[in-house]
XYZ file of C-alpha atoms in Angstrom:
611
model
C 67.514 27.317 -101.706
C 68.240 23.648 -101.202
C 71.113 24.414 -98.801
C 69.706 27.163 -96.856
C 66.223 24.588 -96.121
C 68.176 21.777 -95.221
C 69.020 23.798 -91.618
C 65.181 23.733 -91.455
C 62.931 21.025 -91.176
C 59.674 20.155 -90.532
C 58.569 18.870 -87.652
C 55.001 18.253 -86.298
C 53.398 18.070 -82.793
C 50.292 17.329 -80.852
C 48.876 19.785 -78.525
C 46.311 19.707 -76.164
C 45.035 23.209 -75.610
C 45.496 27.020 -77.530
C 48.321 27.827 -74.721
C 50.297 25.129 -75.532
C 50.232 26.428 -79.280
C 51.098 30.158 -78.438
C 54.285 28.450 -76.245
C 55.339 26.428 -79.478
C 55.073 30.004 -81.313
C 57.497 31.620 -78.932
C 60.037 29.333 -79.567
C 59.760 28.438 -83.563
C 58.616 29.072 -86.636
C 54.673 27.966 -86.851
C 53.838 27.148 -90.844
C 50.301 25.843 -90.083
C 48.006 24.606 -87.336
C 45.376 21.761 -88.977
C 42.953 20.837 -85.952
C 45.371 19.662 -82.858
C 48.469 19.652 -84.919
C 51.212 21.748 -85.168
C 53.469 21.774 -87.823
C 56.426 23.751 -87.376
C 60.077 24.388 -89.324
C 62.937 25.096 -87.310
C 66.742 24.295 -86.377
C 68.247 21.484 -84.248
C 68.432 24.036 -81.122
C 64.704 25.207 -81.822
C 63.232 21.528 -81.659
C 65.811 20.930 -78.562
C 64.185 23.703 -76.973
C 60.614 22.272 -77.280
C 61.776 19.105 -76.143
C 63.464 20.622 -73.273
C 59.674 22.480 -72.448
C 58.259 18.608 -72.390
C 56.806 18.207 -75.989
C 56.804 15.433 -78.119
C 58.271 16.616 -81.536
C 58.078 14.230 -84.704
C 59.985 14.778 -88.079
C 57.304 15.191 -90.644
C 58.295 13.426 -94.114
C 57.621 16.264 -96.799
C 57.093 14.906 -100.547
C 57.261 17.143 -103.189
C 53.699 17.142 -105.002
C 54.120 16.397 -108.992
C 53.286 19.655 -110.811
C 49.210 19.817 -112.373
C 48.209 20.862 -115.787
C 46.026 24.498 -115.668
C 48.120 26.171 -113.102
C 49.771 29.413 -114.257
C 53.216 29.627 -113.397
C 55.063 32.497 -113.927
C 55.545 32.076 -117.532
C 52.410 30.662 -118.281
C 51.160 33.810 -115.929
C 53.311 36.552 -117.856
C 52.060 35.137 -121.341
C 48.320 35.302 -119.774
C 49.132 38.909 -118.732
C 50.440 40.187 -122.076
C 47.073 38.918 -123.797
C 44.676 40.589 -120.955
C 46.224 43.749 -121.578
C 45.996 43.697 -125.676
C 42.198 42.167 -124.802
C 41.178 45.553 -122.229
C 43.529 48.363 -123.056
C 40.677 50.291 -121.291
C 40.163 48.765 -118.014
C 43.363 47.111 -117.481
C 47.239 48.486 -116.396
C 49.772 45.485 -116.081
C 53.099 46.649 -114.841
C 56.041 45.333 -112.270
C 56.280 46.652 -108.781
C 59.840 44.654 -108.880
C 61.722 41.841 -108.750
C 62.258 38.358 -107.044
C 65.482 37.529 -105.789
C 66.170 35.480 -109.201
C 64.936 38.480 -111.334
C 61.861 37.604 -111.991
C 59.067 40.410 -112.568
C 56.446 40.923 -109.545
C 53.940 41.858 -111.899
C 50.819 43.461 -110.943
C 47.099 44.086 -112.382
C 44.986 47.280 -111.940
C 41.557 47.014 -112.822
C 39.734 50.717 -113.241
C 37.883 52.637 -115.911
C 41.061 54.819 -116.041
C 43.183 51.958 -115.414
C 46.873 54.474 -116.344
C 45.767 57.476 -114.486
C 45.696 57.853 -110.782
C 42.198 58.645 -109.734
C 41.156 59.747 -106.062
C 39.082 56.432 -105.498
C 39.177 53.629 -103.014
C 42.303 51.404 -103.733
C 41.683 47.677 -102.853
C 44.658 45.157 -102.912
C 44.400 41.544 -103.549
C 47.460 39.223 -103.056
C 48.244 35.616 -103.898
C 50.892 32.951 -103.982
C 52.613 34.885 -100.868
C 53.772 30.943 -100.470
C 54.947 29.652 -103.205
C 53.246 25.557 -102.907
C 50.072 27.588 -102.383
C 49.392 28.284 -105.953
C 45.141 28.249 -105.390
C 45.598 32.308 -104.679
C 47.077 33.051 -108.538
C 44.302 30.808 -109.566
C 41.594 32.623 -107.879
C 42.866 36.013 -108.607
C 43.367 35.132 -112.140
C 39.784 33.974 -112.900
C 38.137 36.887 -111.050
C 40.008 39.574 -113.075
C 38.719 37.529 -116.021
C 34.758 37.468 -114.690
C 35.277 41.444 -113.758
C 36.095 42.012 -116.800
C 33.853 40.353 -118.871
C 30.425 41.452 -116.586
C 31.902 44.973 -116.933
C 29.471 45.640 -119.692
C 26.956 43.245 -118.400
C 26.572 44.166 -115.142
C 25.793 47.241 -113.995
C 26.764 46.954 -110.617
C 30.304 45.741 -110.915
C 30.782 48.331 -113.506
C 30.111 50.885 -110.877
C 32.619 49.466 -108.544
C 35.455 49.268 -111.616
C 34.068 53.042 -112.215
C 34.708 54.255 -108.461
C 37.310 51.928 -106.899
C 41.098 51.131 -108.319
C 41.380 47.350 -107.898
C 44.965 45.995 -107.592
C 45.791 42.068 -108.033
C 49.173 41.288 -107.556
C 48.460 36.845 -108.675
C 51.882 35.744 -108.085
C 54.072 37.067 -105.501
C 56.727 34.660 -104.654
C 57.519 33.332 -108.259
C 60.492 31.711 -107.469
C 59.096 29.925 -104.410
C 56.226 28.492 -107.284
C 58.101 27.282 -109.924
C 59.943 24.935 -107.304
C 56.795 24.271 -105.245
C 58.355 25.480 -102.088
C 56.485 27.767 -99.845
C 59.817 30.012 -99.648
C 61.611 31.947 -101.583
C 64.824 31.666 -103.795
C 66.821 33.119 -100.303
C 64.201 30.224 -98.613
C 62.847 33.135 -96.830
C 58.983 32.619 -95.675
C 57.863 35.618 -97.243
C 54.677 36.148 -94.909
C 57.127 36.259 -92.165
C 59.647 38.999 -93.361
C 57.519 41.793 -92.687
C 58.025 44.011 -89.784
C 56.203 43.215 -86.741
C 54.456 46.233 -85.294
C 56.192 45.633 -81.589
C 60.030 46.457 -83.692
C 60.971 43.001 -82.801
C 62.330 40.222 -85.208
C 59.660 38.577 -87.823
C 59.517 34.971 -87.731
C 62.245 34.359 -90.088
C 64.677 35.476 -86.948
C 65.953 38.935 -89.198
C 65.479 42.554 -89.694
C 66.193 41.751 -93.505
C 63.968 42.308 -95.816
C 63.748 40.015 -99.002
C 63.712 41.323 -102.508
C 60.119 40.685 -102.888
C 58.852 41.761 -99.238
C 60.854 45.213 -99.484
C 59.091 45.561 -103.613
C 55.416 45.240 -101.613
C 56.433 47.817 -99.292
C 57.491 50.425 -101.248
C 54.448 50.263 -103.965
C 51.981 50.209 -100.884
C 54.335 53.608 -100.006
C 53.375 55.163 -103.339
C 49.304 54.038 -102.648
C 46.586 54.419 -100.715
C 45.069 50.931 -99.735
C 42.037 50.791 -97.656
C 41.298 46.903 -97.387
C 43.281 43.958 -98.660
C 43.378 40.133 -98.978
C 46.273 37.794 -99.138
C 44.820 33.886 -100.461
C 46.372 30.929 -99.078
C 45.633 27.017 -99.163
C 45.517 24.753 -96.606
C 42.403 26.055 -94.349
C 39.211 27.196 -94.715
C 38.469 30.567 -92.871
C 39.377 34.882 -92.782
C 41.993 35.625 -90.300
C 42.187 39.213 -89.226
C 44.952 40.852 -87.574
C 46.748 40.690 -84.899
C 48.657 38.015 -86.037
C 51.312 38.697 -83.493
C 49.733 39.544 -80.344
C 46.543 38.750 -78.696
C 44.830 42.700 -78.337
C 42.646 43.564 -81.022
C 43.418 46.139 -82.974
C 41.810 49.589 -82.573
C 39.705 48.968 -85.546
C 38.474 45.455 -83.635
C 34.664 46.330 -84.972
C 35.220 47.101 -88.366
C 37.675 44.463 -89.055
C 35.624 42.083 -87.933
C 32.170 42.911 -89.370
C 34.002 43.065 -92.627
C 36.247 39.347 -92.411
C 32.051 38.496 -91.336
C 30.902 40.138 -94.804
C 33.573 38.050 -96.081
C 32.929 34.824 -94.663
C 29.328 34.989 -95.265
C 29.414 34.616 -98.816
C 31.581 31.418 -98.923
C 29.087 29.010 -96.874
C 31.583 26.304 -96.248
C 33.339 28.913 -94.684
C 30.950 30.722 -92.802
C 29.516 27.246 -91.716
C 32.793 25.890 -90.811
C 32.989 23.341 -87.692
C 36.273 24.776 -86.809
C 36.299 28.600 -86.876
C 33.120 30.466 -85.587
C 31.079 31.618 -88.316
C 34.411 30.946 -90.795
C 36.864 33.888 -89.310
C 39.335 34.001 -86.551
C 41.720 36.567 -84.919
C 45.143 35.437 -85.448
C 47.062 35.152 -82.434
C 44.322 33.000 -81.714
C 44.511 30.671 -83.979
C 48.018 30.728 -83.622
C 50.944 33.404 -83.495
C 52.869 34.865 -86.692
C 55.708 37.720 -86.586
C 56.287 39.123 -89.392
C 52.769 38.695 -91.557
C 52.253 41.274 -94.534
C 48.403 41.537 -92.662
C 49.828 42.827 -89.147
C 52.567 45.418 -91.543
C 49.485 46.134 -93.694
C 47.576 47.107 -90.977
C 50.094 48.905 -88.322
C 52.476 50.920 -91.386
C 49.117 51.927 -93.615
C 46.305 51.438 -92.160
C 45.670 48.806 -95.103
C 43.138 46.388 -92.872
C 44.552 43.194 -94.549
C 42.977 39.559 -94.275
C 44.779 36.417 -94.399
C 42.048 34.135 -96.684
C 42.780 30.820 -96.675
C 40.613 29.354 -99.406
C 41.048 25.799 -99.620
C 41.832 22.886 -97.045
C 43.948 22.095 -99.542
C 47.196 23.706 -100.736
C 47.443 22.249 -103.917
C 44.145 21.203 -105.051
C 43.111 19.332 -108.033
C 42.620 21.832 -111.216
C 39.623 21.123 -111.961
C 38.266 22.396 -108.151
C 39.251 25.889 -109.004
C 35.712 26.514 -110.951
C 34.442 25.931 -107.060
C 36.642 27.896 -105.118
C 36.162 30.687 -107.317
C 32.373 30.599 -106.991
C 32.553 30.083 -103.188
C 35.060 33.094 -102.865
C 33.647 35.538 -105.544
C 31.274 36.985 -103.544
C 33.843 37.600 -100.401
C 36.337 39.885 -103.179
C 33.211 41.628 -104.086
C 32.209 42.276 -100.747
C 35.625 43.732 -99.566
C 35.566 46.185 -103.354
C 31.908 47.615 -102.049
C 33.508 48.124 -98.470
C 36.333 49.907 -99.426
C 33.959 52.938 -100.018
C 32.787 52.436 -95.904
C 33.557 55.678 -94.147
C 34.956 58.899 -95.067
C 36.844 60.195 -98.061
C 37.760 63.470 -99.393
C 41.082 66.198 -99.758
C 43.203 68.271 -97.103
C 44.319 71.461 -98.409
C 45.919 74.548 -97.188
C 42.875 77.053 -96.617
C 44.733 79.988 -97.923
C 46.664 78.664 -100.665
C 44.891 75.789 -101.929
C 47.618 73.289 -102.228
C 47.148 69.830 -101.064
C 48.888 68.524 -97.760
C 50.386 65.446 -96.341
C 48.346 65.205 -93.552
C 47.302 62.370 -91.119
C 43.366 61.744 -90.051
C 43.127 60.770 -86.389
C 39.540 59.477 -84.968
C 39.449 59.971 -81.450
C 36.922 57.158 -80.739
C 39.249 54.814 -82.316
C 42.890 55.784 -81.658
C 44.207 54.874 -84.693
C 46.191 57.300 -87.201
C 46.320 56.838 -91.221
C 47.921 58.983 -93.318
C 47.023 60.812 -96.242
C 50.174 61.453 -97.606
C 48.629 63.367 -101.123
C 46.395 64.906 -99.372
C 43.858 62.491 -100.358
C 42.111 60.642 -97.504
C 40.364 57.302 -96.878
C 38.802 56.057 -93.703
C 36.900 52.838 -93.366
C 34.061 53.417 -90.798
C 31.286 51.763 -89.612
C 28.010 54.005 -89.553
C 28.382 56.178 -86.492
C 29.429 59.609 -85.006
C 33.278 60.232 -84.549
C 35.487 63.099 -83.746
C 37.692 63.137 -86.549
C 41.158 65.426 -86.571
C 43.188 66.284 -89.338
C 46.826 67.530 -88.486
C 50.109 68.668 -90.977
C 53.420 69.932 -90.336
C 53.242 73.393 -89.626
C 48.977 73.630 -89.950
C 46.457 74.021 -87.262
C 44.520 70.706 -86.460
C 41.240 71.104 -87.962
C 38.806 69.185 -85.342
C 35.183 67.610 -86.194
C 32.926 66.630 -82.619
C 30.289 64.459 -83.700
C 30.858 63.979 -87.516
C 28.571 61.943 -88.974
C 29.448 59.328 -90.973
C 26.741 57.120 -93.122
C 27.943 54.757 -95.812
C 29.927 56.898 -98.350
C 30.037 60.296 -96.926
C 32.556 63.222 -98.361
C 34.770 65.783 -96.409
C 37.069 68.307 -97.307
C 39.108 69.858 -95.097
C 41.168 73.407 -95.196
C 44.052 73.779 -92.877
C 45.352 76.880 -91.872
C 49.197 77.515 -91.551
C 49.883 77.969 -87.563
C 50.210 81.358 -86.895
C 49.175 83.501 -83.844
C 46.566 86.444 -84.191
C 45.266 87.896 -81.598
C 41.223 87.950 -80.167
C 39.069 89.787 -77.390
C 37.479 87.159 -75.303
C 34.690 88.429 -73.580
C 33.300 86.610 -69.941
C 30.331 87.963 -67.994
C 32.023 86.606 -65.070
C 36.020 86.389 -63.725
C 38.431 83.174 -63.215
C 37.070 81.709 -66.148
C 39.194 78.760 -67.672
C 38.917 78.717 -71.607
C 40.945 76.144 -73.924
C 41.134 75.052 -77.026
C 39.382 71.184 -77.856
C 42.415 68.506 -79.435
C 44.264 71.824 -81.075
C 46.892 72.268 -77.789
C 46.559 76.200 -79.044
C 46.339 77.510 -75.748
C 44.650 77.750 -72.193
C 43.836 81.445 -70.461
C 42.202 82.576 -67.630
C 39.950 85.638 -68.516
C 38.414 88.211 -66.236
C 35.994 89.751 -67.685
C 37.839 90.869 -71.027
C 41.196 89.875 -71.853
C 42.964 89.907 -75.542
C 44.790 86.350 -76.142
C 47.185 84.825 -78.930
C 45.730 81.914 -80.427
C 46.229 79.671 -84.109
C 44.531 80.996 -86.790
C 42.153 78.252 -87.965
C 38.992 76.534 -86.838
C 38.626 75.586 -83.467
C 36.132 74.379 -80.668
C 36.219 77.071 -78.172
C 35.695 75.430 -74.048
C 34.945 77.895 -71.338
C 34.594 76.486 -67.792
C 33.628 77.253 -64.608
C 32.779 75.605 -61.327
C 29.326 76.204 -60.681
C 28.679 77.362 -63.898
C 27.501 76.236 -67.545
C 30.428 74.972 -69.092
C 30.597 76.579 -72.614
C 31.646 74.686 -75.952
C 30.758 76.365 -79.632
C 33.061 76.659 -82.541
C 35.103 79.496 -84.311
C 37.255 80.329 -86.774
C 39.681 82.336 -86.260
C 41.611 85.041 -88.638
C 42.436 87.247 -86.656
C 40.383 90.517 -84.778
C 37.425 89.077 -83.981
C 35.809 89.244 -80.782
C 34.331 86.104 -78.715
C 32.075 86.748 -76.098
C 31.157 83.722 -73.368
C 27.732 83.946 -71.531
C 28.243 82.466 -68.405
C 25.766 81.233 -66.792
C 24.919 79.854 -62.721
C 24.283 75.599 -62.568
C 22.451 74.510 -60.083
C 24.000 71.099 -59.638
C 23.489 67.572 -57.687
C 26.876 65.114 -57.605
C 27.058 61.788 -56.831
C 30.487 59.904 -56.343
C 31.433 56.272 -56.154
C 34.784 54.060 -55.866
C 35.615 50.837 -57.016
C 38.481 48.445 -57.927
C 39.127 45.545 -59.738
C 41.181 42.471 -61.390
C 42.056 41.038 -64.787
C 40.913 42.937 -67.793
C 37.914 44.493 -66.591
C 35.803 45.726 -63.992
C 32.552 47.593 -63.339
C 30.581 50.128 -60.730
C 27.294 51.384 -60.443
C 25.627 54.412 -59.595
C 21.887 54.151 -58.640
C 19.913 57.578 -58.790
C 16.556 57.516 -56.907
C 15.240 60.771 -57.437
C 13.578 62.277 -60.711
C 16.405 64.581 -61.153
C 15.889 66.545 -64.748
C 19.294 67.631 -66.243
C 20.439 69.904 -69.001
C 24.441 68.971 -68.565
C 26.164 66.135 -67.412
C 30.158 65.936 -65.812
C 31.740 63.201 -65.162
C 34.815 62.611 -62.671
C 37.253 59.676 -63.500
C 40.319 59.250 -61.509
C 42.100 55.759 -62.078
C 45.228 54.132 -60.955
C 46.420 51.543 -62.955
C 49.641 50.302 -64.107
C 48.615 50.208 -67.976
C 46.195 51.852 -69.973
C 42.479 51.908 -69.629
C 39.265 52.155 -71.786
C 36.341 53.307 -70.009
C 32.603 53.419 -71.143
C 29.712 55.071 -69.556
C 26.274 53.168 -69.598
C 23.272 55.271 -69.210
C 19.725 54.241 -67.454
C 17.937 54.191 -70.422
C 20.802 51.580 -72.727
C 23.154 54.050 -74.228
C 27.080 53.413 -74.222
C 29.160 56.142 -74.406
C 33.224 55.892 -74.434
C 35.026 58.086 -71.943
C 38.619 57.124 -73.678
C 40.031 54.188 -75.146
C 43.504 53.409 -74.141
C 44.546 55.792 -72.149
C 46.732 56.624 -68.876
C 46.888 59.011 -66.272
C 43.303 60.252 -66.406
C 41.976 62.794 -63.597
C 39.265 64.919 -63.140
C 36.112 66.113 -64.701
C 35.118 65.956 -67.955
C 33.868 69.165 -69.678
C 35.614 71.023 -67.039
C 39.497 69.765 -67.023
C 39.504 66.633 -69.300
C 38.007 67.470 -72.365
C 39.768 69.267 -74.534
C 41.980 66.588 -74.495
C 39.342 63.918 -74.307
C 36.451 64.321 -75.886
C 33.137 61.999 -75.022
C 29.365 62.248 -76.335
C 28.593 62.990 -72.706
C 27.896 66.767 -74.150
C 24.551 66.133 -75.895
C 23.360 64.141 -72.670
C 20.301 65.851 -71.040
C 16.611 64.507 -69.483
C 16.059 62.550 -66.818
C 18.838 61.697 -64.215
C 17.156 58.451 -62.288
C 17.814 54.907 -62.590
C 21.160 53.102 -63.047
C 24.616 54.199 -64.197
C 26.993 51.893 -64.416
C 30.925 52.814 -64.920
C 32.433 50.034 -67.241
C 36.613 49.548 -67.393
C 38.883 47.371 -69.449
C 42.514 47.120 -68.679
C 44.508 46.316 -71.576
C 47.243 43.952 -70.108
C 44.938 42.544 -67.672
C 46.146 43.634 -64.954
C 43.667 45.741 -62.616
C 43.438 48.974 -61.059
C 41.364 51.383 -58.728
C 39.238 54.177 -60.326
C 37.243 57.128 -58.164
C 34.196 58.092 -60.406
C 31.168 60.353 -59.830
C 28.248 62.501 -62.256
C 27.479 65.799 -61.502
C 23.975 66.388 -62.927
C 23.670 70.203 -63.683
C 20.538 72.662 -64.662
C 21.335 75.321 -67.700
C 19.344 77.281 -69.950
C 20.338 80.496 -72.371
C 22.338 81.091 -75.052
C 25.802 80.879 -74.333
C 28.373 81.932 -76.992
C 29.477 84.678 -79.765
C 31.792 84.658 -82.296
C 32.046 87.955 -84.494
């Protein structure tokens, strides 16, 4: 290890302003940020290159702290491991998920009421000593497991979460790095940089190598089925949530940030903290990492992973661990209750039963997780979604408007994708009928016309110009007959044009007239050189998202977009009048031009059969 640090050394710098920071990060290895100072590790050339781009660069002399009574290293940590397991044969499971590149065990902890047996519950991860001169994390974890246990029979409420949630604690994950007091490894290999970085491009260590330890993480999280995770570090005082390596937020931006709030809100120092708004930050803000286990977590999974940094300190005193356990307690709690957010449940094969490796998509959010038992877990805030489940050689099985409050239950059947063929039935020719988000098929039907189409359960869209456009649901076996009512729309269109720069822009549509509608369409045509996300605000304060990331949009909703991108403009209806405003973000920043317009339609009837 001695050799292989020597080529790196620590240097420190002043900066001025966050850009100057995410230019330092392009060029070298960032190991912390502490106010206006930089400290960085990094060759000869590296620090050349800085100096080259006009910054001052100091060596920074690094002492090695003396070693403190209390800590658990990793023999101290293996003995305390062997007695917690004779102590709770019942609630606890301590195994290895591998070894460090001296052969040292990676052990890790489950805490459950089945602790042995793989249950379908939430699983929760919680991570420390990722650096191995941050030893607070093992500390933390340590006396947590110990205060779980012990209010298990005390407590009915944390018995409920050991009951319904599979807790894993993995205290010590760079062992070698510890017993040295180095924040690298044996290989002195940062660790929290030897991930892969979602973009495919090097981690901060400058490799595509993975280290012993880094590639043992990986393949156990392979084998599970985390929802949420933390990772404990020393040395600040604040939740960072992911991206660590670029400055979007991630399709989840809500959730993971209400949740690093939940967090933060329980550690006051935190939450009150001078330097980080209400005690969390985004990453690349703060400043850029490649390579973080939290950005992997997040992008490979669909783990949402927080970087916790729990002390100001690295190293603290011993006897401040009583503290930091009380301030942090709360936080670990909060993220075992949220793992149950959302929606859980099984995807089977509707005919034979077995379960499927499947992947859950929500629409709303553009974000895929897999499911790779056939046993799901999605983390949602309270809300309506359209959720799809797909597998390899299965119809998609599609859910419009599922609703999703606190711990709510699915289970899905997928059928195997085969074609059967239907009688659709139209009161009236040239009507245009697809399938919603199951790319079965689009037909034109006069009148009566019999078409092949996957067997399984699909929304049905029959459209029209001038005429009620049709949406119900089906499943289909095989025989049946589906019958569309079609029926005349008396309809009033308005259509606007704007364009704009940076990140996002905005238009407005004012309605004068008391115009009473039953359907709304909406037109979107954009050009833009990257994708957009585009909301709809209605007169009377409701937001509605068009699409979220997306390219090459054209034409009207219900009519020609829809069943590939579905809105929650179909359960619009009263009163057309007041102000509509048309609401764009660019993701790279970098403008656009968008034609928009409503078309405000009058329907009544019944409009759809399935038999």
């Amino acid at each position: 290890m001695i050799g292989i640090l020597f080529l790196y050394s620590k240097y420190f710098l002043l900066v001025e302003d966050k850009k100057e920071i995410r230019e330092i990060g392009k060029i070298v290895n960032i190991e912390e940020v502490k106010g206006d100072t930089v400290f960085v590790r990094g060759t000869h050339e590296e620090i050349e290159k800085l100096e080259r781009k006009g910054f001052s660069v100091f060596i920074y002399p690094e002492t090695k702290p003396a070693k403190q009574e209390g800590y658990h290293d990793y023999y101290k940590l293996t003995e305390y491991l062997d007695t917690l397991q004779v102590r709770y044969p019942d609630l606890v499971y301590v195994f290895s998920m591998g070894k460090s590149v001296e052969g040292r065990e990676l052990w890790v902890v489950k805490v459950s009421d089945n602790p042995e047996d793989d249950e379908p519950e939430p699983e929760v991860r919680f991570v420390g000593t990722i650096h191995g001169d941050e030893p607070v994390g093992t500390e933390l974890i340590l006396m947590f497991i110990d205060s779980l246990l012990s209010w298990y029979s005390k407590k009915p409420e944390i018995k409920e979460l050991v009951d319904e949630r599979e807790i894993f604690f993995i205290p010590l994950f760079n062992p070698d790095g510890n017993l040295v007091l180095s924040r690298y490894n044996a290989n002195g290999v940062d660790l929290n940089r030897n991930f892969p970085v979602p973009d495919g491009s090097p981690g901060g260590d400058g490799t595509y190598e993975l280290e012993p330890e880094t590639e043992s993480l990986i393949n156990f999280s392979a084998e599970r089925h985390f929802v949420l995770s933390c990772t404990f570090h020393g040395g600040a005082l604040v939740v960072n949530y992911p991206w660590d390596y670029s400055p979007d937020s991630t399709p989840d931006q809500e959730l993971v940030y209400k949740i690093a709030l939940a967090y933060a809100r329980e550690n006051p120092l935190m939450y009150h903290s001078t330097e980080f708004d209400s005690g969390v930050t985004h990453g690349y803000s703060w400043y850029p990492v490649y390579g973080s286990l939290q950005d992997w977590s997040y992008h490979e999974t669909g783990c949402i992973d927080y970087t916790v940094e729990i002390s100001e300190i690295k190293y603290p005193p011993y006897d401040s661990i009583p503290a930091i356990f009380r301030e942090n307690k709360g936080g670990m709690i909060e993220i075992i209750k949220k793992a149950g957010w959302g929606v859980h449940g099984s995807v089977r094969d509707a005919l034979a039963g077995n379960s499927l490796n499947a992947i859950i998509s929500v629409y709303e959010i553009g974000k895929d997780m897999p499911a790779p038992s056939g046993e799901f877990y999605r983390v949602l805030l309270p809300g309506e979604y359209t959720l799809i489940f797909s597998s390899p050689g299965y119809t998609p099985r599609v859910y419009m408007f599922f609703p999703v409050k606190g711990d709510t239950s699915l289970h899905v059947k997928l059928f195997p994708q085969k074609r059967v063929r239907v009688c659709v039935r139209t009161e009236v020719d040239g009507v245009n009928i697809k399938t919603i988000l199951s790319d079965t098929g689009e037909w034109r039907v006069d009148g009566e016309e019999e078409i092949d189409v996957l067997q399984g359960f699909h929304y049905f869209l029959a459209s029209k110009p001038g005429y009620k456009t049709v949406i119900d649901t089906c499943t289909v076996s095989g025989g049946e007959e589906i019958e569309f009512r079609m029926e005349p729309m008396d309809t009033v269109v308005f259509m606007s044009s704007f364009g704009f720069d940076g990140r996002e822009g905005s238009d407005t549509i004012e309605v004068n007239d008391s115009i009473s509608f039953d359907e709304l369409n909406v037109y979107f045509e954009e050009r833009a050189s990257s994708p957009l996300t585009a909301y709809l605000f209605t007169p009377w304060g409701d937001s509605i998202m068009l699409f979220k990331r997306k390219e090459g949009i054209s034409g009207w909703f219900e009519r020609e977009i829809l069943s590939h991108h579905p809105g929650s403009i179909l359960k619009l209806s009263g009163s057309a009048k007041g102000r509509w405003v048309m609401v764009v973000k660019n993701r790279d920043g970098d403008g656009g031009e968008v034609n928009w317009g409503l078309e405000f339609g009058r329907i009544v009837g019944e409009d759809f059969s399935c038999s």
